[in-house]
PDB file of C-alpha atoms in Angstrom:
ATOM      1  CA  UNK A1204       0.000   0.000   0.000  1.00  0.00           C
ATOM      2  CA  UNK A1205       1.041   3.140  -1.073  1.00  0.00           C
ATOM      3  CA  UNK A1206       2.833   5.456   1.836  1.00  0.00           C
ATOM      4  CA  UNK A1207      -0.054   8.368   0.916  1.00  0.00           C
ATOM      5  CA  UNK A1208      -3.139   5.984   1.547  1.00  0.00           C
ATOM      6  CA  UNK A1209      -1.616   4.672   4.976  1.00  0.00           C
ATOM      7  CA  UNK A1210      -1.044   8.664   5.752  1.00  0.00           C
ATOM      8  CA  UNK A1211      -4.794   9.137   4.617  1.00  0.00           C
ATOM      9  CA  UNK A1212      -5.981   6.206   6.674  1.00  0.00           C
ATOM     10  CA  UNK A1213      -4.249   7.033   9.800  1.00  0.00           C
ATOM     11  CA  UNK A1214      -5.222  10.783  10.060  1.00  0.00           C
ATOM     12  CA  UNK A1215      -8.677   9.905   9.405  1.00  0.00           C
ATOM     13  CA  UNK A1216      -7.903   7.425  12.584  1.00  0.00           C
ATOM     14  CA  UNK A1217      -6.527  10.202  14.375  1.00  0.00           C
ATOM     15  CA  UNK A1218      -9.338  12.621  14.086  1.00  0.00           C
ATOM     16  CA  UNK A1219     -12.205  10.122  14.891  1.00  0.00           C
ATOM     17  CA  UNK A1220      -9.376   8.991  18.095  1.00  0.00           C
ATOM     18  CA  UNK A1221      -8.638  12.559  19.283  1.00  0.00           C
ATOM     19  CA  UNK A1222     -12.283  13.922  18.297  1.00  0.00           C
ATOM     20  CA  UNK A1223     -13.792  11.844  20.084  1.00  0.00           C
ATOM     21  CA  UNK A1224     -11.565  12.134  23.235  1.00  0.00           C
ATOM     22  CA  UNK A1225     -11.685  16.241  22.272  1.00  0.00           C
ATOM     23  CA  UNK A1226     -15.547  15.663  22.661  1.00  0.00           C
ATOM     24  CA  UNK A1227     -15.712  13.695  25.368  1.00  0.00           C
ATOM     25  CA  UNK A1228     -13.079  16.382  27.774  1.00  0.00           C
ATOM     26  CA  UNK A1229     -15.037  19.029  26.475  1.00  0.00           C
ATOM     27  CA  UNK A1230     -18.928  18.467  25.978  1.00  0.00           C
ATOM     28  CA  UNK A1231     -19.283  15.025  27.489  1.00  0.00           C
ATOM     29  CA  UNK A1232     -17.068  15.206  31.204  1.00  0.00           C
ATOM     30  CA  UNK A1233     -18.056  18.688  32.200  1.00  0.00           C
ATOM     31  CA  UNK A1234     -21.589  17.961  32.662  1.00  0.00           C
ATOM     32  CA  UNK A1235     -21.217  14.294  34.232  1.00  0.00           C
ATOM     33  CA  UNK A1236     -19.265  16.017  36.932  1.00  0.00           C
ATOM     34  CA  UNK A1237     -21.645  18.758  36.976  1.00  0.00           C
ATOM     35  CA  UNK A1238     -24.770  16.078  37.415  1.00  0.00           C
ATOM     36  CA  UNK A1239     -22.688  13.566  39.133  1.00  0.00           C
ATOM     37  CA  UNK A1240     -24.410  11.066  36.894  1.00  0.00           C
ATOM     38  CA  UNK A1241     -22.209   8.482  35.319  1.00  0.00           C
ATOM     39  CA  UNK A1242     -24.108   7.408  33.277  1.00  0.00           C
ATOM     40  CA  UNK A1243     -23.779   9.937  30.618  1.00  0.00           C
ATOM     41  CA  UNK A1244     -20.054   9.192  30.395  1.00  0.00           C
ATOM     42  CA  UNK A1245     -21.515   5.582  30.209  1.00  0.00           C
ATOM     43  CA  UNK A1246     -23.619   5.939  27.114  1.00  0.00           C
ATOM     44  CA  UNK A1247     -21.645   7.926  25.516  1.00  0.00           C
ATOM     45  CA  UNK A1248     -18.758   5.417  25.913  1.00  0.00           C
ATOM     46  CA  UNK A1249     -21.096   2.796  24.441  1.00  0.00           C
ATOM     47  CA  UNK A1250     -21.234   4.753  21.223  1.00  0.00           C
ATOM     48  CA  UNK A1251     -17.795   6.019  20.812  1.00  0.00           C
ATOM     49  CA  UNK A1252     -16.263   2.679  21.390  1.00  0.00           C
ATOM     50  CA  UNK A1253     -17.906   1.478  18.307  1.00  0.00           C
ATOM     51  CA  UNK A1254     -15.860   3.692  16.337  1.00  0.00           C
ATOM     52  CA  UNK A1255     -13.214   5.000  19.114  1.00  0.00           C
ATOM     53  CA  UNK A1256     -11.641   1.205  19.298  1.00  0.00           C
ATOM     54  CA  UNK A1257     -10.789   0.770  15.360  1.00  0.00           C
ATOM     55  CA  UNK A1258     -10.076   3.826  14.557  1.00  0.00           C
ATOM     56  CA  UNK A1259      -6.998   3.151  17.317  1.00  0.00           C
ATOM     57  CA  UNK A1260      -6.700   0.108  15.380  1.00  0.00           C
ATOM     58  CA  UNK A1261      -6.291   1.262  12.010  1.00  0.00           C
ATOM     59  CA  UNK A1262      -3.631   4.045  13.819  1.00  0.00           C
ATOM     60  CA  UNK A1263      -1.825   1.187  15.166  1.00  0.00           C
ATOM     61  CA  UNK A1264      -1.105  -0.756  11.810  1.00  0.00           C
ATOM     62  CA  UNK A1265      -1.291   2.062   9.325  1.00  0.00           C
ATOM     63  CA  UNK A1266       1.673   3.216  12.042  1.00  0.00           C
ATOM     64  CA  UNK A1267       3.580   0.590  12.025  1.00  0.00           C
ATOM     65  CA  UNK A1268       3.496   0.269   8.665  1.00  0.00           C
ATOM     66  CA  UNK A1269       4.678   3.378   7.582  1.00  0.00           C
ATOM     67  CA  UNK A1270       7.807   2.782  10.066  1.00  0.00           C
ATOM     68  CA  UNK A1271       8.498  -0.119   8.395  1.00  0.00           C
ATOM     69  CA  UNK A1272       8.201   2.130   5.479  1.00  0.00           C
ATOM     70  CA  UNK A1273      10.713   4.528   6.723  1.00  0.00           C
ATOM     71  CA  UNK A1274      12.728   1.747   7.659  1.00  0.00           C
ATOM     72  CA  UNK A1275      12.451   1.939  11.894  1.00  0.00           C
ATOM     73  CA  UNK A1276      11.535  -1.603  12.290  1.00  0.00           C
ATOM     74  CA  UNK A1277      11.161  -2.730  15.483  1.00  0.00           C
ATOM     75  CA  UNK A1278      14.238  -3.622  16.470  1.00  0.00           C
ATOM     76  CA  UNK A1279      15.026  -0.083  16.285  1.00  0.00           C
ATOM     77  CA  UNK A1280      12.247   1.341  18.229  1.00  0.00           C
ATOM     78  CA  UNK A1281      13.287   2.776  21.625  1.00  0.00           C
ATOM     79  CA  UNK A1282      16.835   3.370  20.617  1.00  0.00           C
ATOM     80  CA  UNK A1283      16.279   7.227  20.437  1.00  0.00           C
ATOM     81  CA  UNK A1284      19.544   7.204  17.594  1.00  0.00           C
ATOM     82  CA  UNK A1285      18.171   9.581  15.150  1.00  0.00           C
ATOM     83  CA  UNK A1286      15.675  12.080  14.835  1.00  0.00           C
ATOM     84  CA  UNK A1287      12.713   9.563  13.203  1.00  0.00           C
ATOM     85  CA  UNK A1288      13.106   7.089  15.089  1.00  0.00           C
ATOM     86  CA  UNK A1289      12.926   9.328  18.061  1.00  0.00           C
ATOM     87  CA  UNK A1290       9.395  10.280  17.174  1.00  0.00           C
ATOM     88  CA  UNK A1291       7.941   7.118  16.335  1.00  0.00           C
ATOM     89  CA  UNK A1292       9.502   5.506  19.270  1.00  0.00           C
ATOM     90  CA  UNK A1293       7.920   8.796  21.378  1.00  0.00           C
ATOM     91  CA  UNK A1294       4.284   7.658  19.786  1.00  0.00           C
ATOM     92  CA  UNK A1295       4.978   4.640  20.645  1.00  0.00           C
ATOM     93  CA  UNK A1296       5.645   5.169  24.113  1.00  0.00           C
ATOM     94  CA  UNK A1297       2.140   6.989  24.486  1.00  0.00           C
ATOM     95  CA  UNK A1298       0.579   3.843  22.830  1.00  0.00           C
ATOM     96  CA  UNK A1299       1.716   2.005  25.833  1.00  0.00           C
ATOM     97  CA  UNK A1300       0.209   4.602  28.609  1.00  0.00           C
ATOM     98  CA  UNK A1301      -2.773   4.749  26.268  1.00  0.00           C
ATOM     99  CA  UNK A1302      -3.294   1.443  26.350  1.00  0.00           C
ATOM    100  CA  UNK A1303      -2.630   1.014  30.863  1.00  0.00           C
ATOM    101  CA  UNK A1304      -5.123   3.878  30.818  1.00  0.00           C
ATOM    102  CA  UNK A1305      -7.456   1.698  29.159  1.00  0.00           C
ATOM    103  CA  UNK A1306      -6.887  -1.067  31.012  1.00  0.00           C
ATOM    104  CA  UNK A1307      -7.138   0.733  34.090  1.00  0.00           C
ATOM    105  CA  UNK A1308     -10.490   2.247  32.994  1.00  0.00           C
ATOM    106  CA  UNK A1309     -12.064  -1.092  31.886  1.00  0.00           C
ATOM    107  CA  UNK A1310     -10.754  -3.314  34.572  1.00  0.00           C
ATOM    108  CA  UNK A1311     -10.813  -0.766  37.925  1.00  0.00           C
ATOM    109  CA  UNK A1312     -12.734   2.076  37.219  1.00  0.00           C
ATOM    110  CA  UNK A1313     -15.796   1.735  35.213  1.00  0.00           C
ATOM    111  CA  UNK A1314     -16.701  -1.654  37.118  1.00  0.00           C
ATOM    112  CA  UNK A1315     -17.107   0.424  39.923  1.00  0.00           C
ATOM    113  CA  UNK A1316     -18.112   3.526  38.634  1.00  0.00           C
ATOM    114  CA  UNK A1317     -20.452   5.797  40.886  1.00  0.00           C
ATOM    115  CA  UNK A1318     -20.437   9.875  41.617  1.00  0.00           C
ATOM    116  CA  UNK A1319     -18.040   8.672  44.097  1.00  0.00           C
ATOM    117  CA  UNK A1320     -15.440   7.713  41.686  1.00  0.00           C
ATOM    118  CA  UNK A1321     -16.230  10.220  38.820  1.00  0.00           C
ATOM    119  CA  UNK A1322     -12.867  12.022  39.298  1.00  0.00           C
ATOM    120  CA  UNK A1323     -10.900   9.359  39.222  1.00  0.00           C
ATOM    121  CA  UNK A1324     -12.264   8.552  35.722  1.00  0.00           C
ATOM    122  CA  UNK A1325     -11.847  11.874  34.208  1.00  0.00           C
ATOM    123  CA  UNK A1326      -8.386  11.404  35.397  1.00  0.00           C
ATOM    124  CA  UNK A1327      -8.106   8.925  32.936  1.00  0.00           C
ATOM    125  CA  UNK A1328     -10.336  10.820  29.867  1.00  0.00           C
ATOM    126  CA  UNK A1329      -8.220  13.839  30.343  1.00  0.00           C
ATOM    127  CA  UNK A1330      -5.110  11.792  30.394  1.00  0.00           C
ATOM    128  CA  UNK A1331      -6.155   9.921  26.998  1.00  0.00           C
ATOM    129  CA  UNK A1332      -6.903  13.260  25.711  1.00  0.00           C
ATOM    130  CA  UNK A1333      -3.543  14.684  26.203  1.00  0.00           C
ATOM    131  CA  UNK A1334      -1.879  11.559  25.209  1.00  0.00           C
ATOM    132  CA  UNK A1335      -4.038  11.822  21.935  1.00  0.00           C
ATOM    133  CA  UNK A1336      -2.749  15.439  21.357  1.00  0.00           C
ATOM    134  CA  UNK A1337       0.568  14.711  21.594  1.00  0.00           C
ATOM    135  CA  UNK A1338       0.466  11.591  19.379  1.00  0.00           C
ATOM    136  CA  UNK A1339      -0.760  14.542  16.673  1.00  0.00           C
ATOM    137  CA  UNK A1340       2.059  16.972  18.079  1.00  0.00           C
ATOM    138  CA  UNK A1341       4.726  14.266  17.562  1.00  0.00           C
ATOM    139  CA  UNK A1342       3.365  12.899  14.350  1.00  0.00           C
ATOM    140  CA  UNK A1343       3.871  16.581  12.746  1.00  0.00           C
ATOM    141  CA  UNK A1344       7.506  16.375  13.256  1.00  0.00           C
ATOM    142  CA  UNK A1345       8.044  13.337  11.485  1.00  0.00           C
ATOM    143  CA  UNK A1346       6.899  15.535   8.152  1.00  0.00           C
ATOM    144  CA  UNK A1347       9.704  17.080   8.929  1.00  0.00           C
ATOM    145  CA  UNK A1348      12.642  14.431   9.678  1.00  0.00           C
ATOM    146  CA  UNK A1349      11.579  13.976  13.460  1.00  0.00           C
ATOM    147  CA  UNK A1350      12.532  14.873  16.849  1.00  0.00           C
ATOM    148  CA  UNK A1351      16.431  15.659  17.789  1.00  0.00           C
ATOM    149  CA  UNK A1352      17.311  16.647  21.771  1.00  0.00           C
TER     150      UNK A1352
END
């Protein structure tokens, strides 16, 4: 597959991803903390993760992909030894908090969610969120050559 189409595919990924999490931080949280009522984060949850969950997916291999593409395979990742690899090894990294996040949320939090534990969970929303924005931050630089320190 051509590098242009796995570019197209995982920026449409990223703006249903980020959108979504955008949305959620922004019109969704505020008034479930307001109300106290989870279960407004809960049905809206229900919806996004219909869509949320593979566009991740298709952000996940179209990634990879286009590493292998640019010749980081992953035998390379986490070596921080140049400036492209730096950045796909940094979006990789917040892959791996998104994904504890997620586990966190599905296996601790929303099992027991209540008004109680409402904070807790936007903890993790607004975490997801920022990870999400930075995934976009650090995917810019790699139009230019990556990230040097």
């Amino acid at each position: 597959m051509s590098h242009h189409l796995l570019l197209i595919f995982h920026l449409l990924g990223a703006c249903i991803w980020v959108g979504g999490h955008l949305i959620l931080s922004f019109g969704i949280l505020p008034e479930v903390l307001k109300k106290k009522d989870p279960e407004i984060l809960l049905n809206f949850e229900r919806k996004y993760e219909k869509i949320g969950i593979p566009a991740l997916l298709v952000m996940v291999i179209t990634g990879v992909w286009m590493s292998y593409q640019f010749g980081i395979k992953w035998d390379n990742w986490f070596h921080f030894s140049n400036p492209l690899e730096t950045a796909i090894s940094i979006k990789l990294g917040f892959l791996l908090v998104t994904i504890l996040f997620a586990l966190s949320a599905n296996f601790l939090v929303l099992p027991k969610l209540s008004a109680k534990t409402l904070p807790l969970m936007a903890f993790h929303v607004i975490s997801v969120t920022l990870l999400g924005i930075g995934f976009l931050l650090v995917g810019s630089f790699i139009r230019y050559g990556g990230i040097s320190f």
